[in-house]
XYZ file of C-alpha atoms in Angstrom:
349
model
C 11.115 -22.869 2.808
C 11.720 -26.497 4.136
C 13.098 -29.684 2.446
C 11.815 -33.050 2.476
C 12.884 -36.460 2.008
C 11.432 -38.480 -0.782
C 11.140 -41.480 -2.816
C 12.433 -41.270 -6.420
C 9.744 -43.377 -8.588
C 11.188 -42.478 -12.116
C 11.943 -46.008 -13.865
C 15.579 -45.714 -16.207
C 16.818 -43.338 -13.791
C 19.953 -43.711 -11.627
C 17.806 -42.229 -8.378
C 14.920 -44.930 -8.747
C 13.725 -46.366 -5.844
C 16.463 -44.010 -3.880
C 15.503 -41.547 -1.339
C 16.077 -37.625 -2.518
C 16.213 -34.511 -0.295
C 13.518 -31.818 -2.469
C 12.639 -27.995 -1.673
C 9.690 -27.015 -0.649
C 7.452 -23.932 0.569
C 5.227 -23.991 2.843
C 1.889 -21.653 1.737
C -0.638 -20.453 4.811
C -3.889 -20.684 3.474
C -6.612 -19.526 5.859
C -10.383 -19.983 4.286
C -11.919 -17.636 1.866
C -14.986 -16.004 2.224
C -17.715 -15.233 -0.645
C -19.423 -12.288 0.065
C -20.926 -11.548 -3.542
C -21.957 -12.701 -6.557
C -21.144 -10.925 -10.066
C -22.306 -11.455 -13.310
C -21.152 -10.515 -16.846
C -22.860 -10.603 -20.308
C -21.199 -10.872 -23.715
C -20.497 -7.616 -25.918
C -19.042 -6.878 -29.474
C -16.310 -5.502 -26.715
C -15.788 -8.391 -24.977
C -17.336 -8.838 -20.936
C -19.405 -6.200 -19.673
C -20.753 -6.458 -15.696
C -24.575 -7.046 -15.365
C -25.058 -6.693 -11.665
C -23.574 -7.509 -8.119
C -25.018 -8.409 -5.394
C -23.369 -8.292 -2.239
C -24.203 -10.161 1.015
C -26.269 -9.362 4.420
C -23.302 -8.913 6.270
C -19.597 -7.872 5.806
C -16.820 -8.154 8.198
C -14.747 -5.590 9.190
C -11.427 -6.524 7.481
C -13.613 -6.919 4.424
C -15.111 -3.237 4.773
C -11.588 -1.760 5.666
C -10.584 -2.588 1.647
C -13.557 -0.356 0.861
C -11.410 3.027 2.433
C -8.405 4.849 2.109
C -8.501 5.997 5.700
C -10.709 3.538 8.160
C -9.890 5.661 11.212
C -11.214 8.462 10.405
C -14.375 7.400 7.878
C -17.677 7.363 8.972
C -17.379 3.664 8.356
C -21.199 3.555 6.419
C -20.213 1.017 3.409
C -22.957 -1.275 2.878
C -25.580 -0.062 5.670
C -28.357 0.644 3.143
C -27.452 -2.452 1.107
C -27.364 -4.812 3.352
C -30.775 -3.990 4.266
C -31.794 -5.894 0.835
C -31.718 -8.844 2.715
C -34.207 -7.874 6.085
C -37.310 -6.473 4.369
C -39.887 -8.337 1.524
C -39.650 -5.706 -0.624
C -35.695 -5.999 -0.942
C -35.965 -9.582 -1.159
C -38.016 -9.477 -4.074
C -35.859 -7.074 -5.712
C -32.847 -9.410 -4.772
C -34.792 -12.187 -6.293
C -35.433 -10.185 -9.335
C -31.417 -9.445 -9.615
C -30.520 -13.197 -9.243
C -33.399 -14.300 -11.944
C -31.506 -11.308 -14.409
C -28.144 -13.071 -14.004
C -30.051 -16.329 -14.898
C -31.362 -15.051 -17.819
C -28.845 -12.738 -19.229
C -25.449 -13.486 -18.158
C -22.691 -16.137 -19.497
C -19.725 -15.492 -17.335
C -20.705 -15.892 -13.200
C -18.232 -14.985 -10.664
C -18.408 -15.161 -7.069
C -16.044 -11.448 -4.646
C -14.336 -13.319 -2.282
C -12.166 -11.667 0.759
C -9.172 -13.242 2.597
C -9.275 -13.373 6.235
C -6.306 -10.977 7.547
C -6.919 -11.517 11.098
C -5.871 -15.467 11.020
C -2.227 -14.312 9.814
C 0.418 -13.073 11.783
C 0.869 -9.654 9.843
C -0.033 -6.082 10.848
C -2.262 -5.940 7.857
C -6.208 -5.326 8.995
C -7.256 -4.880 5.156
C -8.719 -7.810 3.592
C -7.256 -8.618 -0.335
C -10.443 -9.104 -2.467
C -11.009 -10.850 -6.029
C -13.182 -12.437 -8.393
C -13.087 -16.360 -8.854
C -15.147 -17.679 -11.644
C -17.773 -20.640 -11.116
C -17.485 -23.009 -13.819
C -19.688 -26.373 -14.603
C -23.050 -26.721 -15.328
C -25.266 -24.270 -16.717
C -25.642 -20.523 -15.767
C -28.778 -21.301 -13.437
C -26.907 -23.731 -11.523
C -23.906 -21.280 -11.710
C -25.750 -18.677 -9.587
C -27.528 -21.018 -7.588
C -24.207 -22.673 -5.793
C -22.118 -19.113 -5.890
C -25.617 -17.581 -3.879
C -25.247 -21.178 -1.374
C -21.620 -19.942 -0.848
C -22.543 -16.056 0.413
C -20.928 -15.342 3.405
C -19.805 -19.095 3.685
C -15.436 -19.974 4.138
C -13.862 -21.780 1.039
C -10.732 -23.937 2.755
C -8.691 -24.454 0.396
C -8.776 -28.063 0.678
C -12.269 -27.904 -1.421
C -10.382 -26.416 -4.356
C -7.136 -28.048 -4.945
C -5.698 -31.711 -4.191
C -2.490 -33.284 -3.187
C -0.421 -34.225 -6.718
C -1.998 -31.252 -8.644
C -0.274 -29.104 -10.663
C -1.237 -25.832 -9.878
C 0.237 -21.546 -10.953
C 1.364 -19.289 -8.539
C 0.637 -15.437 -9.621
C 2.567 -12.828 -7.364
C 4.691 -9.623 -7.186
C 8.503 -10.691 -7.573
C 11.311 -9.770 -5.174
C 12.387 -5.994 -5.484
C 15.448 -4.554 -6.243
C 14.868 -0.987 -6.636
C 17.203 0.993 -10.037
C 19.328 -1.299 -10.987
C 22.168 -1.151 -13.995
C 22.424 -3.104 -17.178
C 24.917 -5.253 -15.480
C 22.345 -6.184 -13.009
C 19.294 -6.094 -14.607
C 20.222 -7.605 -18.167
C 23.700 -9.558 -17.110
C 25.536 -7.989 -20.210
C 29.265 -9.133 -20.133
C 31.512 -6.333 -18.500
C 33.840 -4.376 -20.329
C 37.291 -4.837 -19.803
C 38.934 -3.039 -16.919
C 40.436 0.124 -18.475
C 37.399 1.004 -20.049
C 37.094 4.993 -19.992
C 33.907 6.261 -17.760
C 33.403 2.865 -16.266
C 32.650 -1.276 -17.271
C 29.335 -1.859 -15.883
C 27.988 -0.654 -19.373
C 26.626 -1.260 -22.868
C 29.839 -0.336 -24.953
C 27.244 0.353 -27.816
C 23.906 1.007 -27.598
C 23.376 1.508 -31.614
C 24.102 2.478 -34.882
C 24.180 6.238 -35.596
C 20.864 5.391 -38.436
C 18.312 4.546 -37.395
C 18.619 7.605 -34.990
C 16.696 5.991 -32.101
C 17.761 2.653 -29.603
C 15.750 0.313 -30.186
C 13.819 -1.712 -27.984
C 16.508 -4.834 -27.237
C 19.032 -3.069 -26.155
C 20.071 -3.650 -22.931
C 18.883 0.028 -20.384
C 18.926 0.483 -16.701
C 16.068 0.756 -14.622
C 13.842 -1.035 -12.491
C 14.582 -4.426 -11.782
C 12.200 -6.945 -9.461
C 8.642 -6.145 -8.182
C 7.132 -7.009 -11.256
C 3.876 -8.979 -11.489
C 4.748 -12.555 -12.849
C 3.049 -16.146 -13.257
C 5.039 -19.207 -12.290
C 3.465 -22.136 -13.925
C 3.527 -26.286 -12.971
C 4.001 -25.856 -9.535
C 3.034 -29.592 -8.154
C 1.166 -29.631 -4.609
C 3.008 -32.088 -2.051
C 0.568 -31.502 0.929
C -2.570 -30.157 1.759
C -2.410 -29.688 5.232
C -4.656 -28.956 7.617
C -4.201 -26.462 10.704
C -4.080 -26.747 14.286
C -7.179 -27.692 15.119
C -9.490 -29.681 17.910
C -11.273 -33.002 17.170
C -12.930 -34.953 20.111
C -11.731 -31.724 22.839
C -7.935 -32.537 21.942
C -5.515 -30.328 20.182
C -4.339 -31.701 16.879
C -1.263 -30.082 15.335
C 0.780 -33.273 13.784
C 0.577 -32.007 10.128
C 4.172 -32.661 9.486
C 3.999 -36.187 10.544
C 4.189 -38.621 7.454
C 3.610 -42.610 7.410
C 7.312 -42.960 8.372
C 8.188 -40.587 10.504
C 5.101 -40.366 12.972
C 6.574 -37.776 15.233
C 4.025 -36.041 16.808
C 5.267 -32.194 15.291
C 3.315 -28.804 13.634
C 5.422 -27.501 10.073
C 6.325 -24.848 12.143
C 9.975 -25.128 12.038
C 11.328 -24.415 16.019
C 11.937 -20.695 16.381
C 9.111 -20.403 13.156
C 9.880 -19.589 10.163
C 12.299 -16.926 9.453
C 10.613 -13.256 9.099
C 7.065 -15.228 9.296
C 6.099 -16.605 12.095
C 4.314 -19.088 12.598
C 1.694 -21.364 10.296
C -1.897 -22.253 12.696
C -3.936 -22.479 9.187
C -4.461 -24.812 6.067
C -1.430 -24.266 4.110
C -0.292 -26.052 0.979
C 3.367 -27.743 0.291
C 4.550 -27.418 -3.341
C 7.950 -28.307 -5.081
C 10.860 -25.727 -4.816
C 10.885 -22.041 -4.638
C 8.138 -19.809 -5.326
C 7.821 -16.024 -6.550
C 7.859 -12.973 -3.768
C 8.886 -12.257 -0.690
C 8.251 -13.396 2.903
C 4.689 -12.313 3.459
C 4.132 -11.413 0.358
C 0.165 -12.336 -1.016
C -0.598 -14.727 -3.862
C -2.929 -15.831 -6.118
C -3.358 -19.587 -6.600
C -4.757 -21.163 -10.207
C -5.592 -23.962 -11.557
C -2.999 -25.204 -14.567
C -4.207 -24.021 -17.690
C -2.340 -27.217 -19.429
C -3.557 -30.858 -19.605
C -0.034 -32.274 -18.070
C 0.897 -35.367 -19.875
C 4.763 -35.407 -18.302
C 5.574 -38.499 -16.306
C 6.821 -35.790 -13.730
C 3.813 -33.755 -13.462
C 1.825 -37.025 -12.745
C 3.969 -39.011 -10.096
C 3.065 -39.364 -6.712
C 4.697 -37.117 -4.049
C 6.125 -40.292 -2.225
C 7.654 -38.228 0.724
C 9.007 -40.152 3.793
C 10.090 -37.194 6.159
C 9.401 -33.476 6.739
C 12.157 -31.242 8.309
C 10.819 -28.786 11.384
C 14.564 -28.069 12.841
C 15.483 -24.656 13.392
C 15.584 -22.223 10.131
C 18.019 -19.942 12.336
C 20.894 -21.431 11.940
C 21.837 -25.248 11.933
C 19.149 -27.118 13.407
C 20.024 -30.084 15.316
C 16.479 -30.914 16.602
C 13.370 -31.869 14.846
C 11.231 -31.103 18.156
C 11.282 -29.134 21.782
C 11.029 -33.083 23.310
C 14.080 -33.980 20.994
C 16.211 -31.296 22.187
C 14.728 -31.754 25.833
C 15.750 -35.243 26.146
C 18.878 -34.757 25.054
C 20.209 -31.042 26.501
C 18.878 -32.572 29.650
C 17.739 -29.681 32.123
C 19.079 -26.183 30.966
C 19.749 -23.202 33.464
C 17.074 -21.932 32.125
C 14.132 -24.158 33.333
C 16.032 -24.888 36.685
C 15.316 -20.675 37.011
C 11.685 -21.374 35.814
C 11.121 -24.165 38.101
C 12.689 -22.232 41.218
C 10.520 -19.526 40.437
């Protein structure tokens, strides 16, 4: 997490026209890649899949999700399929497979893999899904999800700066946890026989059973959960080159045109730091550190004058998350340590 500094533009309000310090996190988003297409027809029972058809080629990570143990498999997923794509008689049959989900299918969807090696985590595996293509009919539907096979989706082409978007993730975990904890039930009073941190009643002696409200231990956290109205304050871009230069000022703002990356200095505590496309949204968000997340669309048509201001943000914070962090910059702190004993080594040396 970060903060920013914003403009309040919320007329009757004793903060209009002020400047505000907000929360914020900072999401890496590497691209997506499509590598198949999958389509469903309606039943009596609801969706049922048609067919999927997977791309020429599939990268490693992507394979890895494919095996329990990659080390010591023979590592043969998708050889014969992907041979589809190199002879006539599997492109017919392909062609045949795409004019069947034209024909018979209402619902297309397009298997899309993340891209594990941009990140800075130990994980090689690849997290896979299903995104459905809507607009237009189904024809067009299969057309553009085939253009996008083994194309990246930044995620720049999907949501916008001002949008309110839902964040799907695993929650923080807190392993067995008492009713206390997990239900915040008022503690008994201190002489209580056999401990406090209890229900003093859990029922009535008919019906013989506790029913469902009552307040048990048991797991609390590292449940799967949907935050909803999240609004996007940035999309930024990563480090990147344009014209053989390195760009990396995506936490510079009209005001404060410091030339600095959102890495904080130090990076980000128990992350690292951010070289991708990453999104800024309002406040907290669900999970841990590292933790993966699904991105949605808002399901709502958002009529609230808060869900459709402007995010009218002045300044971005990169000082030091270890700590208080005096310096926005490693010039900043430079220019005004002066030479350290440190660099004087480095320089001797």
């Amino acid at each position: 997490m970060s903060h920013v500094v914003r403009e309040v533009d919320r007329q009757g309000s004793k903060t209009h026209k002020r400047e505000v310090v907000a929360a914020v996190t900072i999401l890496e988003t590497p691209p997506m890649v499509v590598i198949g297409v999958i389509g469903y027809i309606d039943t009596p029972r609801g969706l049922r899949a048609l067919t999927t058809i997977f791309a020429e080629h599939l990268s490693e990570e992507c394979r890895r999700r494919f095996y329990k143990n990659w080390y010591n498999a023979k590592k043969k997923a998708f050889t014969k399929s992907c041979r589809k794509w190199q002879d006539e008689e599997g492109q017919k049959q392909l062609d045949r497979d795409f004019n069947q989900l034209k024909k018979y299918c209402k619902t297309i969807r397009v298997i899309a893999h993340t891209q594990m090696k941009l990140l800075p985590l130990r994980q090689k595996k690849a997290h896979m899904m299903e995104i459905q293509v809507n607009g237009g009919d189904v024809s067009a539907k299969v057309d553009y999800a085939r253009s996008l096979l083994e194309k990246q989706v930044p995620v720049a082409n999907v949501f916008a700066q001002d949008e309110m978007i839902d964040v799907i993730g695993v929650n923080k975990g807190h392993g067995e946890k008492g009713v206390t904890s997990r239900w915040h039930t008022k503690k008994l009073p201190r002489k209580t026989h056999k401990g406090l941190r209890k229900v003093a009643c859990i029922g009535a002696w008919h019906p013989a059973r506790v029913a469902y409200s009552v307040a048990r231990s048991g797991q609390k956290g590292y449940h799967h959960r949907t935050e909803i109205n999240k609004k996007i304050y940035r999309v930024g871009a990563g480090i990147h080159k344009e014209g053989g230069k390195l760009v990396k000022n995506n936490a510079s703002t009209e005001t404060d045109m410091t030339d600095k990356a959102i890495t904080p200095m130090g990076g980000f505590p128990h992350y690292g730091e951010v070289k991708n496309d990453f999104l800024m949204i309002n406040g907290c968000c669900i999970g841990t550190k590292k933790r993966v997340l699904t991105l949605r669309k808002s399901l709502i048509t958002h009529t609230k004058r808060k869900a459709l201001k402007k995010a009218n943000f002045k300044w971005i914070d990169t000082s030091s998350k270890f700590g208080h962090g005096r310096f926005q910059t490693a010039e900043e702190k430079r220019a005004f340590m002066g030479p350290l004993k440190k660099d004087r080594q480095a320089a001797s040396s």
